[in-house]
mmCIF file of C-alpha atoms in Angstrom:
data_model
loop_
_atom_site.group_PDB
_atom_site.id
_atom_site.type_symbol
_atom_site.label_atom_id
_atom_site.label_comp_id
_atom_site.label_asym_id
_atom_site.label_seq_id
_atom_site.Cartn_x
_atom_site.Cartn_y
_atom_site.Cartn_z
ATOM 1 C CA MET G 18 -28.195 14.642 -27.693
ATOM 2 C CA LYS G 19 -28.673 18.369 -28.290
ATOM 3 C CA LEU G 20 -26.557 20.776 -26.300
ATOM 4 C CA ASN G 21 -29.581 22.494 -24.708
ATOM 5 C CA ASN G 22 -30.975 19.110 -23.606
ATOM 6 C CA LEU G 23 -27.632 18.179 -22.091
ATOM 7 C CA ALA G 24 -27.451 21.488 -20.193
ATOM 8 C CA TYR G 25 -30.983 20.927 -18.945
ATOM 9 C CA LEU G 26 -30.189 17.404 -17.694
ATOM 10 C CA LEU G 27 -27.024 18.541 -16.000
ATOM 11 C CA LYS G 28 -28.933 21.357 -14.304
ATOM 12 C CA GLU G 29 -31.612 18.919 -13.173
ATOM 13 C CA GLY G 30 -28.956 16.612 -11.716
ATOM 14 C CA VAL G 31 -27.450 19.423 -9.641
ATOM 15 C CA ARG G 32 -30.909 20.692 -8.640
ATOM 16 C CA GLY G 33 -31.804 17.227 -7.357
ATOM 17 C CA ILE G 34 -29.044 17.494 -4.764
ATOM 18 C CA PHE G 35 -30.645 20.524 -3.157
ATOM 19 C CA THR G 36 -34.213 19.341 -3.706
ATOM 20 C CA HIS G 37 -33.546 16.285 -1.538
ATOM 21 C CA GLY G 38 -31.145 17.968 0.840
ATOM 22 C CA PHE G 39 -31.370 15.556 3.712
ATOM 23 C CA MET G 40 -30.854 12.455 1.577
ATOM 24 C CA SER G 41 -27.968 14.184 -0.231
ATOM 25 C CA PHE G 42 -26.421 15.036 3.093
ATOM 26 C CA ALA G 43 -26.811 11.441 4.251
ATOM 27 C CA ALA G 44 -25.245 10.121 1.040
ATOM 28 C CA VAL G 45 -22.239 12.419 1.373
ATOM 29 C CA CYS G 46 -21.777 11.507 5.035
ATOM 30 C CA VAL G 47 -21.870 7.793 4.235
ATOM 31 C CA THR G 48 -19.403 8.295 1.366
ATOM 32 C CA VAL G 49 -17.059 10.245 3.626
ATOM 33 C CA ALA G 50 -17.204 7.599 6.324
ATOM 34 C CA CYS G 51 -16.582 4.702 3.955
ATOM 35 C CA LEU G 52 -13.793 6.419 2.054
ATOM 36 C CA VAL G 53 -12.046 7.479 5.282
ATOM 37 C CA ILE G 54 -12.142 3.860 6.452
ATOM 38 C CA VAL G 55 -10.807 2.620 3.094
ATOM 39 C CA GLY G 56 -8.166 5.363 2.986
ATOM 40 C CA SER G 57 -7.013 4.781 6.551
ATOM 41 C CA PHE G 58 -6.662 1.053 6.069
ATOM 42 C CA SER G 59 -4.827 1.594 2.784
ATOM 43 C CA LEU G 60 -2.360 3.976 4.475
ATOM 44 C CA LEU G 61 -1.894 1.540 7.363
ATOM 45 C CA THR G 62 -1.258 -1.327 4.965
ATOM 46 C CA TYR G 63 1.211 0.713 2.928
ATOM 47 C CA ASN G 64 3.174 1.795 6.005
ATOM 48 C CA VAL G 65 3.283 -1.728 7.400
ATOM 49 C CA SER G 66 4.483 -3.005 4.016
ATOM 50 C CA ILE G 67 7.281 -0.458 3.998
ATOM 51 C CA MET G 68 8.341 -1.459 7.526
ATOM 52 C CA VAL G 69 8.300 -5.161 6.645
ATOM 53 C CA GLU G 70 10.297 -4.482 3.486
ATOM 54 C CA GLU G 71 12.892 -2.507 5.445
ATOM 55 C CA LEU G 72 13.166 -5.332 7.967
ATOM 56 C CA ASN G 73 13.460 -7.811 5.141
ATOM 57 C CA GLN G 74 16.418 -5.884 3.712
ATOM 58 C CA THR G 75 18.261 -6.381 6.986
ATOM 59 C CA ASN G 76 18.195 -10.115 6.360
ATOM 60 C CA GLU G 77 21.495 -10.830 4.652
ATOM 61 C CA ILE G 78 23.913 -13.611 3.732
ATOM 62 C CA LEU G 79 27.338 -13.770 5.404
ATOM 63 C CA VAL G 80 29.956 -15.232 3.078
ATOM 64 C CA TYR G 81 33.178 -16.444 4.730
ATOM 65 C CA VAL G 82 36.327 -16.537 2.578
ATOM 66 C CA ASP G 83 38.882 -19.325 2.655
ATOM 67 C CA GLU G 84 41.463 -18.292 5.256
ATOM 68 C CA ASN G 85 44.358 -19.460 3.082
ATOM 69 C CA LEU G 86 43.600 -16.968 0.293
ATOM 70 C CA PRO G 87 45.718 -13.791 0.039
ATOM 71 C CA ASP G 88 43.950 -10.486 0.734
ATOM 72 C CA ALA G 89 43.782 -9.511 -2.936
ATOM 73 C CA GLU G 90 42.189 -12.810 -3.987
ATOM 74 C CA ALA G 91 39.799 -12.621 -1.068
ATOM 75 C CA ARG G 92 38.599 -9.186 -2.145
ATOM 76 C CA SER G 93 38.231 -10.298 -5.747
ATOM 77 C CA ILE G 94 35.513 -12.756 -4.723
ATOM 78 C CA GLY G 95 33.246 -9.768 -4.231
ATOM 79 C CA THR G 96 33.237 -9.122 -7.988
ATOM 80 C CA LYS G 97 32.071 -12.674 -8.636
ATOM 81 C CA ILE G 98 29.341 -12.349 -6.029
ATOM 82 C CA ASN G 99 28.078 -9.069 -7.536
ATOM 83 C CA LEU G 100 27.766 -10.758 -10.916
ATOM 84 C CA LEU G 101 25.217 -13.224 -9.587
ATOM 85 C CA ASP G 102 21.539 -12.729 -10.211
ATOM 86 C CA ASN G 103 19.524 -11.404 -7.248
ATOM 87 C CA VAL G 104 22.580 -9.848 -5.553
ATOM 88 C CA LEU G 105 21.948 -6.172 -4.791
ATOM 89 C CA GLN G 106 25.193 -5.428 -2.998
ATOM 90 C CA SER G 107 28.155 -7.199 -1.377
ATOM 91 C CA THR G 108 30.347 -5.452 1.205
ATOM 92 C CA PHE G 109 33.831 -6.702 2.060
ATOM 93 C CA VAL G 110 34.648 -6.991 5.765
ATOM 94 C CA SER G 111 38.298 -7.636 6.605
ATOM 95 C CA ARG G 112 39.540 -9.697 9.551
ATOM 96 C CA GLU G 113 40.443 -6.496 11.362
ATOM 97 C CA GLU G 114 36.998 -4.999 10.848
ATOM 98 C CA ALA G 115 35.391 -8.270 11.900
ATOM 99 C CA LEU G 116 37.485 -8.255 15.067
ATOM 100 C CA GLU G 117 36.405 -4.710 15.909
ATOM 101 C CA ASN G 118 32.763 -5.717 15.507
ATOM 102 C CA PHE G 119 33.353 -8.840 17.537
ATOM 103 C CA ILE G 120 34.934 -6.886 20.403
ATOM 104 C CA GLU G 121 32.017 -4.438 20.429
ATOM 105 C CA ASP G 122 29.546 -7.312 20.719
ATOM 106 C CA HIS G 123 31.530 -9.207 23.393
ATOM 107 C CA GLU G 124 33.465 -6.528 25.225
ATOM 108 C CA ASN G 125 32.086 -7.587 28.607
ATOM 109 C CA ASP G 126 32.660 -11.302 28.083
ATOM 110 C CA PRO G 127 36.098 -12.383 29.392
ATOM 111 C CA ALA G 128 35.847 -15.689 27.539
ATOM 112 C CA PHE G 129 36.505 -13.908 24.219
ATOM 113 C CA SER G 130 39.159 -11.487 25.435
ATOM 114 C CA GLY G 131 42.022 -13.337 23.705
ATOM 115 C CA VAL G 132 40.509 -13.394 20.216
ATOM 116 C CA ALA G 133 42.876 -12.057 17.521
ATOM 117 C CA ALA G 134 42.245 -10.962 13.935
ATOM 118 C CA SER G 135 44.046 -14.072 12.634
ATOM 119 C CA ASP G 136 41.413 -16.222 14.318
ATOM 120 C CA LEU G 137 38.721 -14.694 12.066
ATOM 121 C CA ARG G 138 38.127 -14.795 8.324
ATOM 122 C CA HIS G 139 37.569 -12.205 5.707
ATOM 123 C CA ARG G 140 33.889 -12.057 4.825
ATOM 124 C CA PHE G 141 31.298 -10.439 2.664
ATOM 125 C CA VAL G 142 27.910 -9.127 3.740
ATOM 126 C CA VAL G 143 25.551 -9.780 0.815
ATOM 127 C CA ILE G 144 22.204 -8.006 0.465
ATOM 128 C CA LEU G 145 19.724 -9.530 -1.953
ATOM 129 C CA GLU G 146 17.197 -7.972 -4.279
ATOM 130 C CA ASP G 147 14.536 -10.576 -3.450
ATOM 131 C CA ASN G 148 14.809 -12.605 -0.270
ATOM 132 C CA ARG G 149 12.340 -15.123 -1.736
ATOM 133 C CA LEU G 150 15.306 -16.399 -3.786
ATOM 134 C CA MET G 151 17.729 -16.515 -0.862
ATOM 135 C CA LYS G 152 18.257 -20.262 -0.940
ATOM 136 C CA GLN G 153 19.046 -20.353 -4.669
ATOM 137 C CA THR G 154 21.349 -17.373 -4.347
ATOM 138 C CA ASP G 155 23.110 -18.899 -1.326
ATOM 139 C CA LEU G 156 23.771 -22.141 -3.239
ATOM 140 C CA ALA G 157 25.170 -20.132 -6.171
ATOM 141 C CA ILE G 158 27.529 -18.235 -3.817
ATOM 142 C CA GLN G 159 28.777 -21.494 -2.290
ATOM 143 C CA GLU G 160 29.863 -22.629 -5.756
ATOM 144 C CA ILE G 161 32.266 -19.654 -6.121
ATOM 145 C CA PRO G 162 35.919 -20.781 -5.694
ATOM 146 C CA GLY G 163 37.405 -19.407 -2.490
ATOM 147 C CA VAL G 164 34.132 -19.353 -0.497
ATOM 148 C CA ALA G 165 34.617 -21.452 2.661
ATOM 149 C CA LYS G 166 31.049 -21.290 3.925
ATOM 150 C CA THR G 167 27.960 -19.112 4.125
ATOM 151 C CA ASP G 168 25.493 -18.221 6.775
ATOM 152 C CA ALA G 169 21.892 -17.494 5.644
ATOM 153 C CA GLU G 170 18.765 -17.299 7.760
ATOM 154 C CA TYR G 171 16.288 -19.047 5.473
ATOM 155 C CA GLU G 172 13.545 -19.237 8.128
ATOM 156 C CA LEU G 173 13.702 -15.533 8.871
ATOM 157 C CA ALA G 174 13.506 -14.657 5.172
ATOM 158 C CA GLU G 175 10.594 -17.013 4.668
ATOM 159 C CA GLY G 176 8.869 -15.481 7.730
ATOM 160 C CA PHE G 177 9.137 -11.969 6.262
ATOM 161 C CA THR G 178 7.940 -13.242 2.886
ATOM 162 C CA THR G 179 4.919 -14.889 4.496
ATOM 163 C CA ILE G 180 4.058 -11.673 6.356
ATOM 164 C CA GLU G 181 4.248 -9.692 3.133
ATOM 165 C CA ASP G 182 2.052 -12.194 1.244
ATOM 166 C CA VAL G 183 -0.574 -12.366 3.985
ATOM 167 C CA LEU G 184 -0.579 -8.583 4.363
ATOM 168 C CA GLN G 185 -1.173 -8.108 0.630
ATOM 169 C CA ILE G 186 -3.992 -10.639 0.446
ATOM 170 C CA VAL G 187 -5.737 -9.347 3.579
ATOM 171 C CA SER G 188 -5.411 -5.682 2.515
ATOM 172 C CA VAL G 189 -6.823 -6.359 -0.979
ATOM 173 C CA ALA G 190 -9.699 -8.370 0.474
ATOM 174 C CA ILE G 191 -10.603 -5.814 3.145
ATOM 175 C CA ILE G 192 -10.377 -2.869 0.770
ATOM 176 C CA ALA G 193 -12.564 -4.696 -1.777
ATOM 177 C CA VAL G 194 -15.154 -5.492 0.900
ATOM 178 C CA LEU G 195 -15.190 -1.893 2.127
ATOM 179 C CA LEU G 196 -15.680 -0.585 -1.428
ATOM 180 C CA ILE G 197 -18.540 -3.023 -2.014
ATOM 181 C CA VAL G 198 -20.151 -2.030 1.288
ATOM 182 C CA SER G 199 -19.762 1.625 0.362
ATOM 183 C CA LEU G 200 -21.345 0.997 -3.022
ATOM 184 C CA LEU G 201 -24.312 -0.830 -1.489
ATOM 185 C CA ILE G 202 -24.869 1.902 1.136
ATOM 186 C CA ILE G 203 -24.663 4.687 -1.405
ATOM 187 C CA SER G 204 -26.950 2.771 -3.767
ATOM 188 C CA ASN G 205 -29.568 2.255 -1.069
ATOM 189 C CA THR G 206 -29.261 5.865 0.095
ATOM 190 C CA VAL G 207 -29.837 7.196 -3.401
ATOM 191 C CA LYS G 208 -32.598 4.672 -3.893
ATOM 192 C CA LEU G 209 -34.472 6.088 -0.894
ATOM 193 C CA ALA G 210 -34.251 9.534 -2.466
ATOM 194 C CA MET G 211 -35.750 8.165 -5.670
ATOM 195 C CA TYR G 212 -38.888 6.880 -3.963
ATOM 196 C CA ASP G 213 -39.973 10.506 -3.803
ATOM 197 C CA ARG G 214 -39.489 10.874 -7.527
ATOM 198 C CA LYS G 215 -40.846 7.572 -8.791
ATOM 199 C CA ASP G 216 -44.053 9.239 -9.986
ATOM 200 C CA GLU G 217 -42.014 11.813 -11.889
ATOM 201 C CA ILE G 218 -39.992 9.037 -13.515
ATOM 202 C CA ALA G 219 -43.184 7.158 -14.448
ATOM 203 C CA ILE G 220 -44.677 10.278 -16.083
ATOM 204 C CA MET G 221 -41.501 10.881 -18.066
ATOM 205 C CA LYS G 222 -41.543 7.283 -19.288
ATOM 206 C CA MET G 223 -45.193 7.609 -20.347
ATOM 207 C CA VAL G 224 -44.563 10.739 -22.415
ATOM 208 C CA GLY G 225 -41.775 8.996 -24.306
ATOM 209 C CA ALA G 226 -38.606 10.033 -22.513
ATOM 210 C CA THR G 227 -35.689 7.679 -23.177
ATOM 211 C CA ASN G 228 -33.933 5.761 -20.439
ATOM 212 C CA GLY G 229 -30.782 7.747 -21.019
ATOM 213 C CA PHE G 230 -32.656 11.046 -20.728
ATOM 214 C CA ILE G 231 -34.150 9.952 -17.395
ATOM 215 C CA ARG G 232 -30.956 8.417 -16.023
ATOM 216 C CA LEU G 233 -28.518 11.274 -16.717
ATOM 217 C CA PRO G 234 -29.778 13.678 -14.001
ATOM 218 C CA PHE G 235 -29.515 10.908 -11.444
ATOM 219 C CA VAL G 236 -26.007 9.931 -12.638
ATOM 220 C CA VAL G 237 -24.974 13.621 -12.444
ATOM 221 C CA GLU G 238 -26.436 13.783 -8.976
ATOM 222 C CA GLY G 239 -24.613 10.577 -7.897
ATOM 223 C CA PHE G 240 -21.346 11.779 -9.442
ATOM 224 C CA THR G 241 -21.562 15.120 -7.675
ATOM 225 C CA LEU G 242 -22.398 13.540 -4.358
ATOM 226 C CA GLY G 243 -19.563 11.058 -4.796
ATOM 227 C CA MET G 244 -17.034 13.779 -5.614
ATOM 228 C CA MET G 245 -18.204 15.932 -2.708
ATOM 229 C CA GLY G 246 -17.780 12.964 -0.376
ATOM 230 C CA ALA G 247 -14.389 12.142 -1.863
ATOM 231 C CA ALA G 248 -13.142 15.751 -1.427
ATOM 232 C CA LEU G 249 -14.315 15.914 2.200
ATOM 233 C CA ALA G 250 -12.927 12.450 2.918
ATOM 234 C CA PHE G 251 -9.563 13.377 1.402
ATOM 235 C CA GLY G 252 -9.241 16.524 3.506
ATOM 236 C CA LEU G 253 -10.283 14.674 6.662
ATOM 237 C CA GLU G 254 -7.888 11.840 5.952
ATOM 238 C CA TRP G 255 -5.002 14.235 5.429
ATOM 239 C CA MET G 256 -5.664 16.039 8.725
ATOM 240 C CA MET G 257 -6.089 12.783 10.676
ATOM 241 C CA TYR G 258 -2.942 11.234 9.187
ATOM 242 C CA ASP G 259 -0.760 14.276 9.832
ATOM 243 C CA ALA G 260 -2.067 14.449 13.438
ATOM 244 C CA LEU G 261 -1.229 10.760 13.885
ATOM 245 C CA VAL G 262 2.288 11.184 12.464
ATOM 246 C CA GLU G 263 2.899 14.100 14.815
ATOM 247 C CA LYS G 264 1.734 12.235 17.873
ATOM 248 C CA ILE G 265 3.766 9.113 16.994
ATOM 249 C CA SER G 266 6.892 11.228 16.369
ATOM 250 C CA ALA G 267 6.471 12.937 19.732
ATOM 251 C CA ALA G 268 5.922 9.659 21.610
ATOM 252 C CA ASP G 269 8.461 7.504 19.740
ATOM 253 C CA SER G 270 11.800 8.844 20.941
ATOM 254 C CA LEU G 271 13.634 5.818 19.512
ATOM 255 C CA ASN G 272 12.174 6.411 16.050
ATOM 256 C CA LEU G 273 11.009 2.814 15.789
ATOM 257 C CA PHE G 274 7.838 3.598 13.810
ATOM 258 C CA LYS G 275 8.492 5.634 10.662
ATOM 259 C CA LEU G 276 5.307 6.641 8.913
ATOM 260 C CA VAL G 277 5.581 7.853 5.339
ATOM 261 C CA PRO G 278 4.750 11.567 5.103
ATOM 262 C CA PHE G 279 1.355 12.219 3.497
ATOM 263 C CA ASP G 280 2.962 14.695 1.108
ATOM 264 C CA THR G 281 4.858 11.906 -0.598
ATOM 265 C CA LEU G 282 1.583 10.042 -1.207
ATOM 266 C CA LEU G 283 -0.393 13.116 -2.298
ATOM 267 C CA ILE G 284 -0.868 12.259 -6.003
ATOM 268 C CA PRO G 285 -1.694 8.531 -5.483
ATOM 269 C CA MET G 286 -4.146 9.438 -2.704
ATOM 270 C CA ILE G 287 -5.856 12.073 -4.814
ATOM 271 C CA ILE G 288 -6.259 9.631 -7.689
ATOM 272 C CA THR G 289 -7.554 6.931 -5.309
ATOM 273 C CA PHE G 290 -10.145 9.155 -3.643
ATOM 274 C CA VAL G 291 -11.317 10.675 -6.933
ATOM 275 C CA ALA G 292 -11.629 7.250 -8.593
ATOM 276 C CA ALA G 293 -13.439 5.806 -5.525
ATOM 277 C CA GLY G 294 -15.810 8.808 -5.350
ATOM 278 C CA MET G 295 -16.620 8.548 -9.043
ATOM 279 C CA PHE G 296 -17.133 4.782 -8.857
ATOM 280 C CA VAL G 297 -19.335 4.866 -5.805
ATOM 281 C CA GLY G 298 -21.365 7.867 -6.946
ATOM 282 C CA ILE G 299 -21.938 6.871 -10.585
ATOM 283 C CA VAL G 300 -22.356 3.127 -10.137
ATOM 284 C CA GLY G 301 -24.449 3.607 -6.957
ATOM 285 C CA SER G 302 -26.890 5.946 -8.701
ATOM 286 C CA TRP G 303 -26.948 3.911 -11.913
ATOM 287 C CA THR G 304 -27.780 0.643 -10.152
ATOM 288 C CA SER G 305 -30.307 2.252 -7.836
ATOM 289 C CA ILE G 306 -32.430 3.665 -10.659
ATOM 290 C CA ARG G 307 -32.700 0.458 -12.637
ATOM 291 C CA LYS G 308 -35.837 -0.813 -10.876
ATOM 292 C CA PHE G 309 -37.595 2.531 -11.380
ATOM 293 C CA MET G 310 -37.100 2.295 -15.165
ATOM 294 C CA ASP G 311 -39.542 -0.583 -15.562
ATOM 295 C CA VAL G 312 -42.877 1.171 -15.815
#
């Protein structure tokens, strides 16, 4: 394609936006609404995933050492535990430290007032890399010489794993549905604008214009509308998210809900909104013009 023809087609694509101002405005508004919904749900899903992952990390295995082992041998078991696959970290807790923790937890219960450090065992607090493999890792720890017993909450780990799996499946499904709905709405919106230009398209076909020559202005128009909608949606999403974070921070004095700052997600969100705007705008305009090409 010649350079002057390309410039003409690009100019026609941009001119079409202003020629059909109301329909262009409607397309941008629909794009903004859909992308804000998709972006908001994506941010919600990401934050919930982070919270679940942090809760999952608190699920640990307690490893109790044989009470007859000397202190040095008891501590050396930690090295063997750290060598196992799926072990992120093991922390040694002496009898004395265990007693201090026990007293803090039962300081108001007279039934435990006579507990001494000798009544407790040295132990290790083991944090795993993947709690899905907790049972296998627990069985491997039990095989280490000097380990008296272990305490692992399999059901709790499986519960967190189930929540993560369900959350991922639901989020992917909903985001996919929202993108498809956005694509259909944009396609139909652009299609309405094309009804006003179907005679122009027919004349161009009759004088020998190629499909590519006819399509390009509409693709440029769709791309421009999609990017305009993406830019507006991104700015709106940023303002809404920051406002939400500020309100939650002010209301949550215990800091129970920690939302990830938008600044840390800036690059991924820009890429997501740009890609979504391009996809919705280009594919929506491309599919909507197909039926008008058969003259």
